[in-house]
GROMACS .gro file of C-alpha atoms in nm:
model
  175
    1MET     CA    1   1.296  -0.939   1.123
    2SER     CA    2   1.464  -1.227   1.149
    3ARG     CA    3   1.595  -1.099   1.456
    4LEU     CA    4   1.509  -1.242   1.801
    5TYR     CA    5   1.484  -0.959   2.074
    6ARG     CA    6   1.305  -0.905   2.388
    7GLU     CA    7   1.051  -0.672   2.452
    8GLU     CA    8   0.970  -0.460   2.754
    9ALA     CA    9   0.679  -0.223   2.861
   10LEU     CA   10   0.755   0.127   2.959
   11LEU     CA   11   0.398   0.261   2.925
   12ARG     CA   12   0.033   0.169   2.944
   13THR     CA   13  -0.273   0.398   2.847
   14PRO     CA   14  -0.606   0.322   2.801
   15LYS     CA   15  -0.548   0.366   2.395
   16PHE     CA   16  -0.221   0.336   2.365
   17HIS     CA   17   0.099   0.109   2.446
   18VAL     CA   18   0.480   0.174   2.485
   19THR     CA   19   0.789  -0.025   2.429
   20ARG     CA   20   1.154  -0.071   2.396
   21LYS     CA   21   1.215  -0.378   2.190
   22THR     CA   22   1.587  -0.519   2.260
   23TYR     CA   23   1.779  -0.792   1.994
   24LEU     CA   24   1.908  -1.079   2.197
   25ASP     CA   25   2.170  -1.152   1.860
   26GLU     CA   26   2.532  -1.098   1.933
   27SER     CA   27   2.503  -0.739   1.705
   28GLY     CA   28   2.440  -0.530   1.953
   29GLY     CA   29   2.240  -0.293   1.737
   30PRO     CA   30   1.991  -0.040   1.971
   31SER     CA   31   1.697  -0.081   2.107
   32ARG     CA   32   1.398   0.035   1.938
   33TYR     CA   33   1.073   0.194   2.156
   34VAL     CA   34   0.821   0.105   2.005
   35ILE     CA   35   0.404   0.208   2.014
   36ARG     CA   36   0.141  -0.082   2.033
   37HIS     CA   37  -0.140   0.052   1.877
   38PRO     CA   38  -0.528  -0.126   1.884
   39GLY     CA   39  -0.644  -0.018   1.491
   40ALA     CA   40  -0.798   0.279   1.407
   41VAL     CA   41  -1.061   0.350   1.148
   42GLY     CA   42  -1.082   0.686   0.941
   43ILE     CA   43  -1.472   0.736   0.746
   44LEU     CA   44  -1.481   0.941   0.489
   45PRO     CA   45  -1.829   1.035   0.575
   46ILE     CA   46  -2.080   1.223   0.169
   47LEU     CA   47  -2.374   1.335   0.207
   48PRO     CA   48  -2.646   1.296  -0.072
   49ASP     CA   49  -2.535   1.577  -0.186
   50GLY     CA   50  -2.231   1.514  -0.243
   51ARG     CA   51  -2.048   1.744   0.048
   52ILE     CA   52  -1.834   1.517   0.266
   53VAL     CA   53  -1.907   1.522   0.642
   54MET     CA   54  -1.585   1.649   0.777
   55ILE     CA   55  -1.487   1.790   1.163
   56ARG     CA   56  -1.241   2.024   1.273
   57ASN     CA   57  -1.042   1.875   1.573
   58CYS     CA   58  -0.800   2.029   1.869
   59ARG     CA   59  -0.512   1.782   1.833
   60PRO     CA   60  -0.383   1.825   2.194
   61ALA     CA   61  -0.077   1.706   2.104
   62ILE     CA   62  -0.025   2.048   1.823
   63GLU     CA   63  -0.215   2.239   2.088
   64GLU     CA   64  -0.387   2.293   1.721
   65TRP     CA   65  -0.680   2.261   1.559
   66LEU     CA   66  -0.733   2.016   1.219
   67LEU     CA   67  -0.961   1.994   0.953
   68GLU     CA   68  -1.040   1.621   0.922
   69ILE     CA   69  -1.253   1.286   0.861
   70PRO     CA   70  -1.402   1.175   1.187
   71ALA     CA   71  -1.180   0.877   1.364
   72GLY     CA   72  -1.031   0.724   1.640
   73THR     CA   73  -0.890   0.351   1.792
   74ALA     CA   74  -1.091   0.048   1.842
   75ALA     CA   75  -1.182  -0.059   2.202
   76PRO     CA   76  -1.119  -0.427   2.371
   77GLY     CA   77  -1.299  -0.678   2.093
   78GLU     CA   78  -1.394  -0.420   1.813
   79SER     CA   79  -1.386  -0.537   1.476
   80PRO     CA   80  -1.272  -0.201   1.212
   81GLU     CA   81  -1.633  -0.227   1.066
   82GLN     CA   82  -1.852  -0.121   1.460
   83THR     CA   83  -1.526   0.108   1.533
   84ALA     CA   84  -1.648   0.302   1.241
   85PHE     CA   85  -2.001   0.309   1.317
   86ARG     CA   86  -2.017   0.411   1.705
   87GLU     CA   87  -1.748   0.711   1.557
   88LEU     CA   88  -1.876   0.830   1.341
   89GLU     CA   89  -2.152   0.873   1.574
   90GLU     CA   90  -2.029   1.048   1.854
   91GLU     CA   91  -1.822   1.258   1.640
   92THR     CA   92  -2.027   1.385   1.403
   93GLY     CA   93  -2.401   1.221   1.520
   94TYR     CA   94  -2.423   1.041   1.227
   95THR     CA   95  -2.563   0.701   1.105
   96ALA     CA   96  -2.448   0.577   0.862
   97HIS     CA   97  -2.675   0.339   0.686
   98ARG     CA   98  -2.421   0.163   0.411
   99LEU     CA   99  -2.045   0.183   0.491
  100GLN     CA  100  -1.734   0.001   0.261
  101LYS     CA  101  -1.422  -0.108   0.326
  102LEU     CA  102  -1.183   0.150   0.080
  103LEU     CA  103  -0.828   0.001   0.201
  104ASP     CA  104  -0.569  -0.032   0.507
  105PHE     CA  105  -0.302   0.121   0.537
  106LEU     CA  106  -0.055   0.150   0.856
  107PRO     CA  107   0.005   0.616   0.949
  108SER     CA  108   0.402   0.593   1.056
  109PRO     CA  109   0.555   0.202   1.035
  110GLY     CA  110   0.889   0.408   1.181
  111VAL     CA  111   0.683   0.453   1.525
  112SER     CA  112   0.382   0.246   1.532
  113ASP     CA  113   0.200  -0.073   1.521
  114GLU     CA  114  -0.082   0.138   1.450
  115ARG     CA  115  -0.297  -0.044   1.088
  116MET     CA  116  -0.586   0.189   0.981
  117THR     CA  117  -0.865   0.109   0.771
  118LEU     CA  118  -1.036   0.381   0.543
  119PHE     CA  119  -1.433   0.341   0.492
  120LEU     CA  120  -1.708   0.559   0.264
  121ALA     CA  121  -2.027   0.650   0.483
  122ARG     CA  122  -2.352   0.668   0.301
  123GLU     CA  123  -2.728   0.699   0.329
  124LEU     CA  124  -2.602   0.926   0.680
  125VAL     CA  125  -2.870   1.003   0.911
  126PRO     CA  126  -2.832   1.298   1.167
  127GLY     CA  127  -2.834   1.261   1.477
  128PRO     CA  128  -2.665   1.427   1.845
  129ALA     CA  129  -2.351   1.375   1.799
  130ARG     CA  130  -2.222   1.252   2.140
  131PRO     CA  131  -1.814   1.314   2.166
  132GLU     CA  132  -1.597   1.179   2.431
  133ALA     CA  133  -1.519   1.346   2.674
  134ASP     CA  134  -1.192   1.491   2.607
  135GLU     CA  135  -1.225   1.559   2.258
  136GLN     CA  136  -1.309   1.865   2.117
  137ILE     CA  137  -1.469   1.840   1.770
  138GLU     CA  138  -1.679   2.079   1.576
  139LEU     CA  139  -1.903   1.976   1.263
  140ALA     CA  140  -1.774   2.078   0.924
  141PRO     CA  141  -1.945   1.995   0.633
  142LEU     CA  142  -1.749   2.098   0.258
  143SER     CA  143  -1.817   1.990  -0.062
  144GLN     CA  144  -1.546   1.855  -0.224
  145GLU     CA  145  -1.495   2.155  -0.427
  146GLU     CA  146  -1.381   2.277  -0.100
  147ALA     CA  147  -1.235   1.987   0.058
  148MET     CA  148  -1.007   1.990  -0.235
  149SER     CA  149  -0.931   2.292  -0.232
  150ALA     CA  150  -0.835   2.278   0.132
  151LEU     CA  151  -0.611   1.986  -0.022
  152GLU     CA  152  -0.386   2.177  -0.263
  153SER     CA  153  -0.331   2.473   0.069
  154GLY     CA  154  -0.212   2.269   0.250
  155THR     CA  155  -0.515   2.324   0.455
  156ILE     CA  156  -0.583   1.972   0.537
  157ARG     CA  157  -0.216   1.827   0.652
  158ASP     CA  158  -0.344   1.516   0.875
  159ALA     CA  159  -0.229   1.172   0.676
  160LYS     CA  160  -0.549   0.991   0.706
  161THR     CA  161  -0.832   1.249   0.558
  162LEU     CA  162  -0.470   1.325   0.340
  163ILE     CA  163  -0.597   0.969   0.206
  164ALA     CA  164  -0.869   0.956   0.263
  165LEU     CA  165  -0.992   1.321  -0.014
  166LEU     CA  166  -0.688   1.182  -0.233
  167CYS     CA  167  -0.863   0.861  -0.347
  168LEU     CA  168  -1.212   1.066  -0.357
  169GLN     CA  169  -1.003   1.260  -0.583
  170THR     CA  170  -0.855   0.977  -0.812
  171GLY     CA  171  -1.181   0.782  -0.858
  172ARG     CA  172  -1.026   0.546  -0.637
  173VAL     CA  173  -1.440   0.557  -0.394
  174PRO     CA  174  -1.692   0.404  -0.606
  175SER     CA  175  -2.000   0.647  -0.617
   0.00000   0.00000   0.00000
């Protein structure tokens, strides 16, 4: 962006900050409100039999349960790979012996600087899930056919999950 601006912190939470950007030039442009986010990951965990380890996640912002891939926000100083290993185990109990980066994307660049990295997880070993205190998560492993049916029927509405399943459907996910 070519304009200079002043940025003021309005809200700080453990997972994100909200700032107001006010442009300093003479254009008198409106202030913009931006969600500053440390980054996140989504994980597409595939079991040896081909099923996808998905979760049902209670999302308070929309007051609904969503069918999703596991995901989470980076902790301070944590790499995307470290976040992916941690979140997979916390949300599903599985640990991955193989983790492969698929792509990076911007979930909502109109309001946030969040960058999300999508990983493929294979060679999974089951264990106990350790969700955070404020999370309500249920395991929901689906065959790839069941996942694609849920995608096509509109049951899956979460952006990271849509992107992951479209990568799988279009052959972008290595076997």
